[in-house]
mmCIF file of C-alpha atoms in Angstrom:
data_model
loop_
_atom_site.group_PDB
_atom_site.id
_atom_site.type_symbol
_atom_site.label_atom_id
_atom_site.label_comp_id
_atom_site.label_asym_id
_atom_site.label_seq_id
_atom_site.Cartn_x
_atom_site.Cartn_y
_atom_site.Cartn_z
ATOM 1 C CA UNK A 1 181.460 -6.330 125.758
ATOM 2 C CA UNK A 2 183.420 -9.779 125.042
ATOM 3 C CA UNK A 3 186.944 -9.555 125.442
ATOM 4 C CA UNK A 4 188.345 -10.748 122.212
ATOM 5 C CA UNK A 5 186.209 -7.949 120.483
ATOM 6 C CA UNK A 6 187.724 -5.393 122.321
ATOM 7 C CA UNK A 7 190.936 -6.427 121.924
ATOM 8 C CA UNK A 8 190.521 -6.613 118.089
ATOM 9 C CA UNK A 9 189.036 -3.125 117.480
ATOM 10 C CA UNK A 10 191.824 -1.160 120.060
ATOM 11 C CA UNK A 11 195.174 -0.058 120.066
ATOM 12 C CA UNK A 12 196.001 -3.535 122.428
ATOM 13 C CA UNK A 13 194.750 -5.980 119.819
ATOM 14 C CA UNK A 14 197.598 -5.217 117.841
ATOM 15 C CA UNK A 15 200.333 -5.299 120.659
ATOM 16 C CA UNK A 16 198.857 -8.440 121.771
ATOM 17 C CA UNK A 17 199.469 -9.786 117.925
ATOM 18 C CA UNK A 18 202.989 -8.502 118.743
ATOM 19 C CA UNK A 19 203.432 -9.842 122.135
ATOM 20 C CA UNK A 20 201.871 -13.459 121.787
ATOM 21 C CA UNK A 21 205.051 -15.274 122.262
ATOM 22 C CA UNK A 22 205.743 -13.224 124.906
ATOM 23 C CA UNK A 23 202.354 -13.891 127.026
ATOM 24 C CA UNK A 24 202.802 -17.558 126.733
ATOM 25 C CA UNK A 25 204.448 -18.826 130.802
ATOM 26 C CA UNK A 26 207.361 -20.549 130.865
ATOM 27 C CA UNK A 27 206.621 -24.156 131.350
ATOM 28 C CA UNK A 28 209.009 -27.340 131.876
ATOM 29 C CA UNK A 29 208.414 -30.440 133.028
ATOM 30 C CA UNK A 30 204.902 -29.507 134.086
ATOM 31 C CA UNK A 31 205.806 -26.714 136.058
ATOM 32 C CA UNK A 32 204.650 -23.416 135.026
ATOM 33 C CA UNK A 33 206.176 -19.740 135.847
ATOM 34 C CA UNK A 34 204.085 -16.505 135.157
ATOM 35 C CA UNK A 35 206.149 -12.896 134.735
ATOM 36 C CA UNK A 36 204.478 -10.514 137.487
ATOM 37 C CA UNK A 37 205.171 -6.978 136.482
ATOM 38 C CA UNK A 38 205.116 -4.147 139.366
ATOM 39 C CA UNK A 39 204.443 -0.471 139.761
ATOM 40 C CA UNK A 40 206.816 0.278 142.381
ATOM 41 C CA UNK A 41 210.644 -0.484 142.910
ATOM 42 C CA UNK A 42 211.726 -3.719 144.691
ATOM 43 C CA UNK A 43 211.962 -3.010 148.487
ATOM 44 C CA UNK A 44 209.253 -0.764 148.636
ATOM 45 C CA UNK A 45 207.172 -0.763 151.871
ATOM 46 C CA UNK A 46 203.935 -2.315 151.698
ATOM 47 C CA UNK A 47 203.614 -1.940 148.375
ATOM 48 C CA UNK A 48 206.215 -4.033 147.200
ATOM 49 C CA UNK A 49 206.030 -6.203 150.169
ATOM 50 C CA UNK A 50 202.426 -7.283 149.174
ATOM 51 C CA UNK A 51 203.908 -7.898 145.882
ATOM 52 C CA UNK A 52 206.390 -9.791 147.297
ATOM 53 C CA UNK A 53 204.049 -12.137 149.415
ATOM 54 C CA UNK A 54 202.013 -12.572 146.669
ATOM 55 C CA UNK A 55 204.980 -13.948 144.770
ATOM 56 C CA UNK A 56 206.353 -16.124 147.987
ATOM 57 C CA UNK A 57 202.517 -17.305 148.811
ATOM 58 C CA UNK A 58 201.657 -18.594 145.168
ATOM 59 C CA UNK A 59 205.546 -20.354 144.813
ATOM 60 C CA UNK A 60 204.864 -21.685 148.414
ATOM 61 C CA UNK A 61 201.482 -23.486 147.782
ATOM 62 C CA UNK A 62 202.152 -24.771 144.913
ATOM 63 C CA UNK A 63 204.982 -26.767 145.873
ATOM 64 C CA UNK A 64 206.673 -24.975 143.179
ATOM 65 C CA UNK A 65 204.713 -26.122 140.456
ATOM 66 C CA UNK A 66 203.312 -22.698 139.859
ATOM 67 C CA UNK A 67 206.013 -20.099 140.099
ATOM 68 C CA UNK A 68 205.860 -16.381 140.120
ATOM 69 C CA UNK A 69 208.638 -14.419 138.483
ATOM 70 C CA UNK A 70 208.482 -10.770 139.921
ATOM 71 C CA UNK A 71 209.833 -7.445 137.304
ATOM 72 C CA UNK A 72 209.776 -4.300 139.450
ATOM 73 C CA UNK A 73 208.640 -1.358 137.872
ATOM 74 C CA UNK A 74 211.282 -0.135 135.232
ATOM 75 C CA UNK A 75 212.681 -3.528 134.646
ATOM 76 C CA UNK A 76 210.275 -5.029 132.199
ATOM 77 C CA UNK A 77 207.609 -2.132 131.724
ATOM 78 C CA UNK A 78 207.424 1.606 133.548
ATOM 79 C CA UNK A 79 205.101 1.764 136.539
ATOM 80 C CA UNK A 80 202.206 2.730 135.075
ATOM 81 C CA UNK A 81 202.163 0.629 131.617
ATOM 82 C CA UNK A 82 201.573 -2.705 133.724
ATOM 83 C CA UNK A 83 197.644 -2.560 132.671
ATOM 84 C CA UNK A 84 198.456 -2.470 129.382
ATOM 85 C CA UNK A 85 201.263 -5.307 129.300
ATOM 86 C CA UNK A 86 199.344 -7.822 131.021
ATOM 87 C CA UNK A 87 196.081 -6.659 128.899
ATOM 88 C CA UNK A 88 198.078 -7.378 125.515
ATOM 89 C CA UNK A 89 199.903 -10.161 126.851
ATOM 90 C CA UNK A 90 203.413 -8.966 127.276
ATOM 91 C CA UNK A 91 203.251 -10.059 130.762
ATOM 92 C CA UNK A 92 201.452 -12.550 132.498
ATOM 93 C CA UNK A 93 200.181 -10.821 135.412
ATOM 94 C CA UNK A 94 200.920 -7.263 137.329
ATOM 95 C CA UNK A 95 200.538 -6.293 140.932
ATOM 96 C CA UNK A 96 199.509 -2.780 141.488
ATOM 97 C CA UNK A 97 196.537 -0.286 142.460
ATOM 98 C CA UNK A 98 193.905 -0.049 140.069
ATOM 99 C CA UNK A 99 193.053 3.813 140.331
ATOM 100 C CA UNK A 100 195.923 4.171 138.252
ATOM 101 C CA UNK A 101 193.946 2.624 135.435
ATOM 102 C CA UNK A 102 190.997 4.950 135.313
ATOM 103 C CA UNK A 103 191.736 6.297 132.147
ATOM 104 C CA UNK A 104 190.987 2.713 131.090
ATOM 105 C CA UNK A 105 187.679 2.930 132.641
ATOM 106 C CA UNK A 106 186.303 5.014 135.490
ATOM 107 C CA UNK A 107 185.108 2.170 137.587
ATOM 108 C CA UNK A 108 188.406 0.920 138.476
ATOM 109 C CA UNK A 109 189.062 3.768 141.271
ATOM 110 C CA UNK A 110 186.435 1.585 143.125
ATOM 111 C CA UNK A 111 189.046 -1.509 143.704
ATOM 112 C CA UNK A 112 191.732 1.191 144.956
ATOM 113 C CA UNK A 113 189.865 4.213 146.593
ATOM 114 C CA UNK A 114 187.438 6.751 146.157
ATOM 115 C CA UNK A 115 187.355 10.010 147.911
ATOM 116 C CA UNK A 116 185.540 9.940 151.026
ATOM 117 C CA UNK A 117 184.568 6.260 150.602
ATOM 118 C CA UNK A 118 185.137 3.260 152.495
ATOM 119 C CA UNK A 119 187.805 1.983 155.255
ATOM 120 C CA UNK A 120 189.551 -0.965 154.626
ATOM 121 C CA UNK A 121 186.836 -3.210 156.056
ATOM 122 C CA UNK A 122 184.134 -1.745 154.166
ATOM 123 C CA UNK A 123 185.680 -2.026 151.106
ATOM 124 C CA UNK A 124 186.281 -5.694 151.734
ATOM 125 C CA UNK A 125 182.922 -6.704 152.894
ATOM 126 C CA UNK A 126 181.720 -4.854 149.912
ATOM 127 C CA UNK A 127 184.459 -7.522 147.732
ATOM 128 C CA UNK A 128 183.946 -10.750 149.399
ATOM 129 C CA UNK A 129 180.187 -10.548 149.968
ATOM 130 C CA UNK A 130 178.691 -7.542 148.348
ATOM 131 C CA UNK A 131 179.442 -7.901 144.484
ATOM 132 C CA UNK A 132 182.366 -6.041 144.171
ATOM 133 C CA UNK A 133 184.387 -9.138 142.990
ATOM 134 C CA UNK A 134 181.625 -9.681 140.050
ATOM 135 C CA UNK A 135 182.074 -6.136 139.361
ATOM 136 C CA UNK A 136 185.935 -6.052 139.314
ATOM 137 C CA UNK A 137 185.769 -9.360 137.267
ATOM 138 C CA UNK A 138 183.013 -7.619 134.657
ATOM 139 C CA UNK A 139 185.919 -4.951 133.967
ATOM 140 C CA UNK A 140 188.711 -7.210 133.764
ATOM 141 C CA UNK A 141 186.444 -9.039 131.301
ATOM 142 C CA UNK A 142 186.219 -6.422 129.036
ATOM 143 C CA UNK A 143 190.293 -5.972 128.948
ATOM 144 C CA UNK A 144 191.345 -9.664 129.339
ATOM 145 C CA UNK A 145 192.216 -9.951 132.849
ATOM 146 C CA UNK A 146 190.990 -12.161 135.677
ATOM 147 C CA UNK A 147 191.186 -9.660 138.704
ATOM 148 C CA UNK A 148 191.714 -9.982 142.470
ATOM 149 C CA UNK A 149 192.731 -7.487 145.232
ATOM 150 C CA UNK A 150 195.996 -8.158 146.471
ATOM 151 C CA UNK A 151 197.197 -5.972 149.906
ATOM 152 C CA UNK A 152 195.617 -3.032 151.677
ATOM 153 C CA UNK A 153 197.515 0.013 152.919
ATOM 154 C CA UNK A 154 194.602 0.936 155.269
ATOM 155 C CA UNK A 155 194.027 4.911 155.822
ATOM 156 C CA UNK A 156 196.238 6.830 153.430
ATOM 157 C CA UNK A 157 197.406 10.454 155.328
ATOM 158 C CA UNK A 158 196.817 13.910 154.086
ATOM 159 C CA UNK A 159 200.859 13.497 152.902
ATOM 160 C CA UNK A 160 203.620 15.967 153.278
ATOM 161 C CA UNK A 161 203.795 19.597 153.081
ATOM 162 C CA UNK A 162 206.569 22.178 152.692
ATOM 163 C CA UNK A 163 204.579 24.363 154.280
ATOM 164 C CA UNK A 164 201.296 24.712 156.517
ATOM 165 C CA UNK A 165 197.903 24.629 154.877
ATOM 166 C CA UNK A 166 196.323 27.325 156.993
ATOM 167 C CA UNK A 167 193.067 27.709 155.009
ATOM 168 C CA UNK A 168 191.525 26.253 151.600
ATOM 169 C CA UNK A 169 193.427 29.502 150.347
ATOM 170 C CA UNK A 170 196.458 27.583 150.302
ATOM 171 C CA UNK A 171 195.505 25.023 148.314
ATOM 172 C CA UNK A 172 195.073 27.241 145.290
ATOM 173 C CA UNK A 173 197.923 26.571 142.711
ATOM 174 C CA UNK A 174 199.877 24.014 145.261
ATOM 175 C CA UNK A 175 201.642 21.093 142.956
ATOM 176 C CA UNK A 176 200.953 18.155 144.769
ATOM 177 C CA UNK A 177 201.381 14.119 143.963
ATOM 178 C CA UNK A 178 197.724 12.638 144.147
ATOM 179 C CA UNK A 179 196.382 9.783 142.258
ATOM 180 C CA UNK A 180 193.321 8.489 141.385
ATOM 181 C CA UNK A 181 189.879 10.172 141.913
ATOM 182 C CA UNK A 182 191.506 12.147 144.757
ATOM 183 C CA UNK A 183 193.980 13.569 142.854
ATOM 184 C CA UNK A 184 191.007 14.989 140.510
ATOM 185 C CA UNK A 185 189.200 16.521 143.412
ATOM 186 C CA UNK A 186 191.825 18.131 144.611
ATOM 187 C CA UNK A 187 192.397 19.734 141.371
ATOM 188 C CA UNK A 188 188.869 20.670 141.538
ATOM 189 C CA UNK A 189 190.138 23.087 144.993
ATOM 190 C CA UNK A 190 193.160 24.743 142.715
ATOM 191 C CA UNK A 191 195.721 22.621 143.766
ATOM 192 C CA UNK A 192 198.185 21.562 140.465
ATOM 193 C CA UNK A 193 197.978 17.856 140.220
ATOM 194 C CA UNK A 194 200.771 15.493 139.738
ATOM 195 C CA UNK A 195 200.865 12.342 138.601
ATOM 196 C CA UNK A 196 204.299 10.839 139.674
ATOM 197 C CA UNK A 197 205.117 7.226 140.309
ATOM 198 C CA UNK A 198 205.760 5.945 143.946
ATOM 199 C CA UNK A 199 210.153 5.478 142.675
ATOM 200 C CA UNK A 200 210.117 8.958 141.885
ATOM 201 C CA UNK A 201 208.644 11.137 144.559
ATOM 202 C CA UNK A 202 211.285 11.539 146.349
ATOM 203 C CA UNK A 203 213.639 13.151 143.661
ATOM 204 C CA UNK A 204 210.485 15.648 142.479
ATOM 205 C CA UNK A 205 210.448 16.433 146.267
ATOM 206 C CA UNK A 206 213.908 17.450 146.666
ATOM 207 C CA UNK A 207 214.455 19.049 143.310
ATOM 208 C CA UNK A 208 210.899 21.582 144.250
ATOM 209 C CA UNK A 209 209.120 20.258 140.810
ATOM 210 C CA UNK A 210 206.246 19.812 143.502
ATOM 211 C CA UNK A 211 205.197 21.207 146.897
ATOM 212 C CA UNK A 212 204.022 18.209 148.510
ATOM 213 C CA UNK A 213 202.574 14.156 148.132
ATOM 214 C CA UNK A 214 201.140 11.817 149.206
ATOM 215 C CA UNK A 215 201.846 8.196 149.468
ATOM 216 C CA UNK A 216 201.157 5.447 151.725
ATOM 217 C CA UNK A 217 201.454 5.554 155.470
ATOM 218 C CA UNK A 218 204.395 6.462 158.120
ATOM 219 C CA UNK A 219 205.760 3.132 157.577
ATOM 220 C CA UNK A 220 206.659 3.209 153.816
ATOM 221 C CA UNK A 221 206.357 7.282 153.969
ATOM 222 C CA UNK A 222 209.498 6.829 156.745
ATOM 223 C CA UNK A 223 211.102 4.299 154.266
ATOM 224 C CA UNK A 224 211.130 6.150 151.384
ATOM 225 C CA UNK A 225 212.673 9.578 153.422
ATOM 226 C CA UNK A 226 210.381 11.795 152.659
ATOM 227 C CA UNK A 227 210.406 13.430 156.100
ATOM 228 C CA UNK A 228 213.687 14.459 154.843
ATOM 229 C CA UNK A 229 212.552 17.057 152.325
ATOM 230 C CA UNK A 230 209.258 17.637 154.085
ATOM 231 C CA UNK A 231 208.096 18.956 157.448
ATOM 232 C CA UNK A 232 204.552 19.208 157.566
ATOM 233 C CA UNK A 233 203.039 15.828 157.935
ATOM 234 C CA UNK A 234 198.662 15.764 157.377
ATOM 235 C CA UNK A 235 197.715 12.204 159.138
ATOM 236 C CA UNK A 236 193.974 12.528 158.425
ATOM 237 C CA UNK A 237 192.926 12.037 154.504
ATOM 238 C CA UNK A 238 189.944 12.589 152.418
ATOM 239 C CA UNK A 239 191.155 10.446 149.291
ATOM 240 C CA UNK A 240 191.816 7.047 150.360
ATOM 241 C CA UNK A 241 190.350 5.666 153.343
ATOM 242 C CA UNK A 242 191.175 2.478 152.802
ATOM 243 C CA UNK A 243 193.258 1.611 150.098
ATOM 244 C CA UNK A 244 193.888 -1.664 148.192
ATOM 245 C CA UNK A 245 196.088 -2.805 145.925
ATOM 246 C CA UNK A 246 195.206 -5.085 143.180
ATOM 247 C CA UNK A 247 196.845 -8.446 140.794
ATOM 248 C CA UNK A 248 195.170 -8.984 137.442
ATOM 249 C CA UNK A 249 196.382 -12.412 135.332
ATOM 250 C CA UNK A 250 195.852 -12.316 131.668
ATOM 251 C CA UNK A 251 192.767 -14.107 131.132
ATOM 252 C CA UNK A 252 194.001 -16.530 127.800
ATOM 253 C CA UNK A 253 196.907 -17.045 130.445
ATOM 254 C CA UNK A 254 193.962 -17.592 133.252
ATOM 255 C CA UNK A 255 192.121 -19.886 131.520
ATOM 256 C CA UNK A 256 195.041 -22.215 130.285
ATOM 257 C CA UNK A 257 195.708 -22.444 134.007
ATOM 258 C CA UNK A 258 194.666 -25.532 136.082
ATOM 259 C CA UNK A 259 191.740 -25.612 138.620
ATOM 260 C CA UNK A 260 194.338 -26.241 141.372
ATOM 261 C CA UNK A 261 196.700 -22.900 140.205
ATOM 262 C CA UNK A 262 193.952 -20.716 139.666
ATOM 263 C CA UNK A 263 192.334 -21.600 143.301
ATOM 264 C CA UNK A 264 196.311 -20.939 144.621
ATOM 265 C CA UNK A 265 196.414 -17.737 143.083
ATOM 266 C CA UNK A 266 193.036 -16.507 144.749
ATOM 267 C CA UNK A 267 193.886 -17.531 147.949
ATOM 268 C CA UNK A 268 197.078 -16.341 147.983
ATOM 269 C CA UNK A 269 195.678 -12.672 146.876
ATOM 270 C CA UNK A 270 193.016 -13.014 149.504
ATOM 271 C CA UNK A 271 195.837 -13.569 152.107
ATOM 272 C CA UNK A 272 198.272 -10.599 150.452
ATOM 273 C CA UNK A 273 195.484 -8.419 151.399
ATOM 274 C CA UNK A 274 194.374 -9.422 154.863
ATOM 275 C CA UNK A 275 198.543 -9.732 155.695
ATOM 276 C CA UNK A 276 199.295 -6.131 153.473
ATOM 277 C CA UNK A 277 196.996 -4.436 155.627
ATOM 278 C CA UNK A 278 197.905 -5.686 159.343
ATOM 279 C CA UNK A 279 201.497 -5.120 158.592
ATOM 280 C CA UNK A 280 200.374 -1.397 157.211
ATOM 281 C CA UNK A 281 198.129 -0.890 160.315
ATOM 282 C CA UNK A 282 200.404 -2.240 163.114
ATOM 283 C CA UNK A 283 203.733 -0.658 161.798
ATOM 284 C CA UNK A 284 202.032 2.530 161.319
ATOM 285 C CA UNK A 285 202.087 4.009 164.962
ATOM 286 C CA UNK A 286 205.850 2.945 165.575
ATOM 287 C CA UNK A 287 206.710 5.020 162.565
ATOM 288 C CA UNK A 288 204.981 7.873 162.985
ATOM 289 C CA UNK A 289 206.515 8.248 166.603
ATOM 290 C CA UNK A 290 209.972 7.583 165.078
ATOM 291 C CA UNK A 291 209.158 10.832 162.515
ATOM 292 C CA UNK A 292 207.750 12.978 165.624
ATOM 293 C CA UNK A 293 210.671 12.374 167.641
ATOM 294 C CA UNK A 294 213.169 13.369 164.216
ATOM 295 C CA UNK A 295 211.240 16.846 164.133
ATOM 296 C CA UNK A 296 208.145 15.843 162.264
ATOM 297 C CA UNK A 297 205.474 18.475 162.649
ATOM 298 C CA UNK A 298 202.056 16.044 162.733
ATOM 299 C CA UNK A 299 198.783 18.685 161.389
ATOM 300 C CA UNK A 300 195.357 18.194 161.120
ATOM 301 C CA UNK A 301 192.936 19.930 157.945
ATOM 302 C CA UNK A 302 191.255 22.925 159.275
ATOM 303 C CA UNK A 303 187.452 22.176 158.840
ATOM 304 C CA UNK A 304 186.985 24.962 155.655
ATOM 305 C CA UNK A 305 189.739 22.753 154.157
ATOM 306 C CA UNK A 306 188.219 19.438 155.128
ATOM 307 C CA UNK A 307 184.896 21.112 153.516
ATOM 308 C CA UNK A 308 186.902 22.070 149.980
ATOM 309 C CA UNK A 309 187.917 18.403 149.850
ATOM 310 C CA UNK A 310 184.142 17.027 150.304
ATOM 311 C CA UNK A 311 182.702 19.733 147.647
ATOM 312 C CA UNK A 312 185.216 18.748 145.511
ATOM 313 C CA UNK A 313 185.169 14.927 145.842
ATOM 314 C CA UNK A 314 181.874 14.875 145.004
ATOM 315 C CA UNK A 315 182.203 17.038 141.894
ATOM 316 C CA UNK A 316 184.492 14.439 140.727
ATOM 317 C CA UNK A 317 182.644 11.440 141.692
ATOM 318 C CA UNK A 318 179.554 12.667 139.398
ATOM 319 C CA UNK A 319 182.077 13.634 136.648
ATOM 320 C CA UNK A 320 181.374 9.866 135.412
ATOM 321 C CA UNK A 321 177.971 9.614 136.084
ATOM 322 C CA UNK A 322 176.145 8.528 133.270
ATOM 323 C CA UNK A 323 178.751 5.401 132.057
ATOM 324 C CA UNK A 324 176.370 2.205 133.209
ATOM 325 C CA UNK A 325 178.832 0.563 134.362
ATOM 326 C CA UNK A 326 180.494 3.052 136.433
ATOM 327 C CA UNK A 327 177.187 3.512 138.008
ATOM 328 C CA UNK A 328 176.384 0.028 138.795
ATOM 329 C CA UNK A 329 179.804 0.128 140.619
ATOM 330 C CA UNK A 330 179.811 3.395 142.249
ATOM 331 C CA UNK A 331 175.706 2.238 143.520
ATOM 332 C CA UNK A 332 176.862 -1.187 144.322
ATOM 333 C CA UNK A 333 180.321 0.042 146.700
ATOM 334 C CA UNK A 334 177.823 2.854 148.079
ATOM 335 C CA UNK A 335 174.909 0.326 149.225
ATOM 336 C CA UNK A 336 177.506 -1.825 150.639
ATOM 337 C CA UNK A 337 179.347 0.809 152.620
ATOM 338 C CA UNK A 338 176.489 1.984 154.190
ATOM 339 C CA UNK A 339 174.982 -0.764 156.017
ATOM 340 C CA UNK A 340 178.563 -1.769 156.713
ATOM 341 C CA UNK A 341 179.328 1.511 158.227
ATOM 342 C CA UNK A 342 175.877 1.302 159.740
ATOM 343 C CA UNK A 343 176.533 -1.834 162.090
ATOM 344 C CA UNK A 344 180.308 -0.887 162.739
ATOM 345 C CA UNK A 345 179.312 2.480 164.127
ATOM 346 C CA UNK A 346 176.458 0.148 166.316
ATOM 347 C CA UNK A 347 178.844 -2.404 167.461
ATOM 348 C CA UNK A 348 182.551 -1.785 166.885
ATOM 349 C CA UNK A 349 182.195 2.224 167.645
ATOM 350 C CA UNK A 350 180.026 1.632 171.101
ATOM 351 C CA UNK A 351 182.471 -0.666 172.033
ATOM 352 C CA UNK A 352 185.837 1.614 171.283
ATOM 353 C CA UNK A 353 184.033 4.720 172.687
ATOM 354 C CA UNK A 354 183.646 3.060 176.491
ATOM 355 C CA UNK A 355 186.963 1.218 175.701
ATOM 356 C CA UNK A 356 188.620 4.634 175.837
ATOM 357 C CA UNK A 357 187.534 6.586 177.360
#
């Protein structure tokens, strides 16, 4: 579908009528600054820090000819209307996960997470050399972005509890924070789903509106105190094995861009994610011995549970079969994960298993 029809026959076209003045960057003297809006609150543990290299990377490289000019969530636009600022052209650009955006289209929980589907690595072999950038950049098309992953959190936890899932039993009517595809299958096992941006779990938390989340890791789960209002901490997840986050730059705003910027902010998104996810993955085990030694209880899924979340992950990941795209995507990630799984279980997993044994 080209862009500019879309735009002209939706609800956007009309904002980005509104908005034009507002999408065009700042530029004196030849120097140019783009508005980057956010879905999380400043100081927000790998989430905003990726954001925040991003930023630093792009005004670094450039030599400050390119500048980025970073609205946290609230400031500008609420967490979740980024898509749709940066689609119209309110803002220039937006750093966030993209599985926030499937109501736009289905095919963006691929450039986040999908329920029981790749690790961190898999999902970026499948970017960088298996299509998935093509794909990500057909989407974007279609809502007048120019897309690029932008930070990994690596293996997302089972979250925080209240109290202990003992059986799939307890699942049934639990109100828990889950995004994205995940959060549908676990509606699919009874649970209540919530919705509720990163700045505001903690509050729904302590105030009981829900009886447990999920968000990122021990590092930013530690950070954002939610092993003060929780006790039961579920390391292993089903929803997002490896998830990344995600910058999109209006496309008119793209394409008005010089060779040289537009190469700076690709490179600088390629590094966000390779730095995003080391600093998730190394600060990680530190935390989560910080929250063991505070009283922490660390659980595991018993297996019927770990069964209710594969039934039910793949009852939501053939809810959208049937939309071409979304099944070019979901065939494309799939082929890719495989063989990469395939040759890391030959090489990598041989290895770790006589490593330590």
């Amino acid at each position: 579908m080209d862009r500019r029809s879309f735009l002209k026959n939706s609800a956007l076209g009309g904002t980005a009528a509104a908005t034009a003045a507002l999408a065009a960057p700042a530029i004196a003297q030849g120097n140019r600054t783009l508005t980057m809006v956010t879905s999380v609150p400043d100081g927000f543990a790998i989430f905003d820090d990726a954001a925040e290299y991003l930023k630093n990377a792009v005004n670094t490289m450039s030599g400050g000819s390119l500048t980025i000019d970073k609205k946290p969530a609230g400031s500008l636009v609420g967490a979740f209307e980024v898509f749709d600022a940066v689609s119209s052209g309110q803002a220039d650009m937006y750093h966030s996960a993209e599985y926030y955006f499937g109501g736009q289209h289905p095919g963006y929980y691929f450039f986040t997470a999908v329920p029981f589907g790749g690790t961190a690595q898999e999902l970026i072999n499948w970017y960088q050399h298996g299509g998935g950038q093509e794909l990500h950049d057909e989407l974007g098309q279609i809502f007048g972005m120019k897309t690029f992953l932008a930070g990994n959190t690596g293996a997302q936890p089972g979250g925080w509890f209240r109290k202990e899932i003992e059986s799939a039993a307890d699942l049934q009517g639990l109100k828990f924070r889950m995004p994205g595809l995940g959060g549908r299958a676990l509606g699919n096992t009874g649970a209540s789903v919530q919705n509720v941006p990163g700045g505001e779990i903690y509050q729904a938390l302590a105030s009981g509106a829900i009886d447990g989340a999920e968000w990122i890791g021990p590092l930013a789960d530690e950070r954002l105190g939610l092993q003060e209002v929780c006790e039961f901490y579920y390391t292993g997840g089903f929803h997002e094995p490896g998830s990344a986050l995600s910058s999109a730059v209006n496309l008119d705003v793209w394409e008005s861009l010089s060779p040289a910027h537009q190469s700076i902010i690709e490179n600088a998104a390629m590094a966000t994610h390779h730095w995003s996810l080391s600093q998730s993955l190394e600060g990680n085990g530190a935390a989560l011995q910080r929250l063991q030694a505070s009283g922490t209880k660390v659980m595991s899924f018993p297996d019927d549970v770990w069964e209710a979340f594969r039934v039910a992950s793949l009852q939501a990941m053939d809810e959208f079969a049937g939309d071409e795209l979304y099944d070019r995507i979901r065939a494309s990630f799939e082929a890719s994960r495989d063989s990469s799984a395939a040759w890391i279980a030959a090489s990598d997993g041989a290895f770790t298993a006589q490593r330590d044994k």
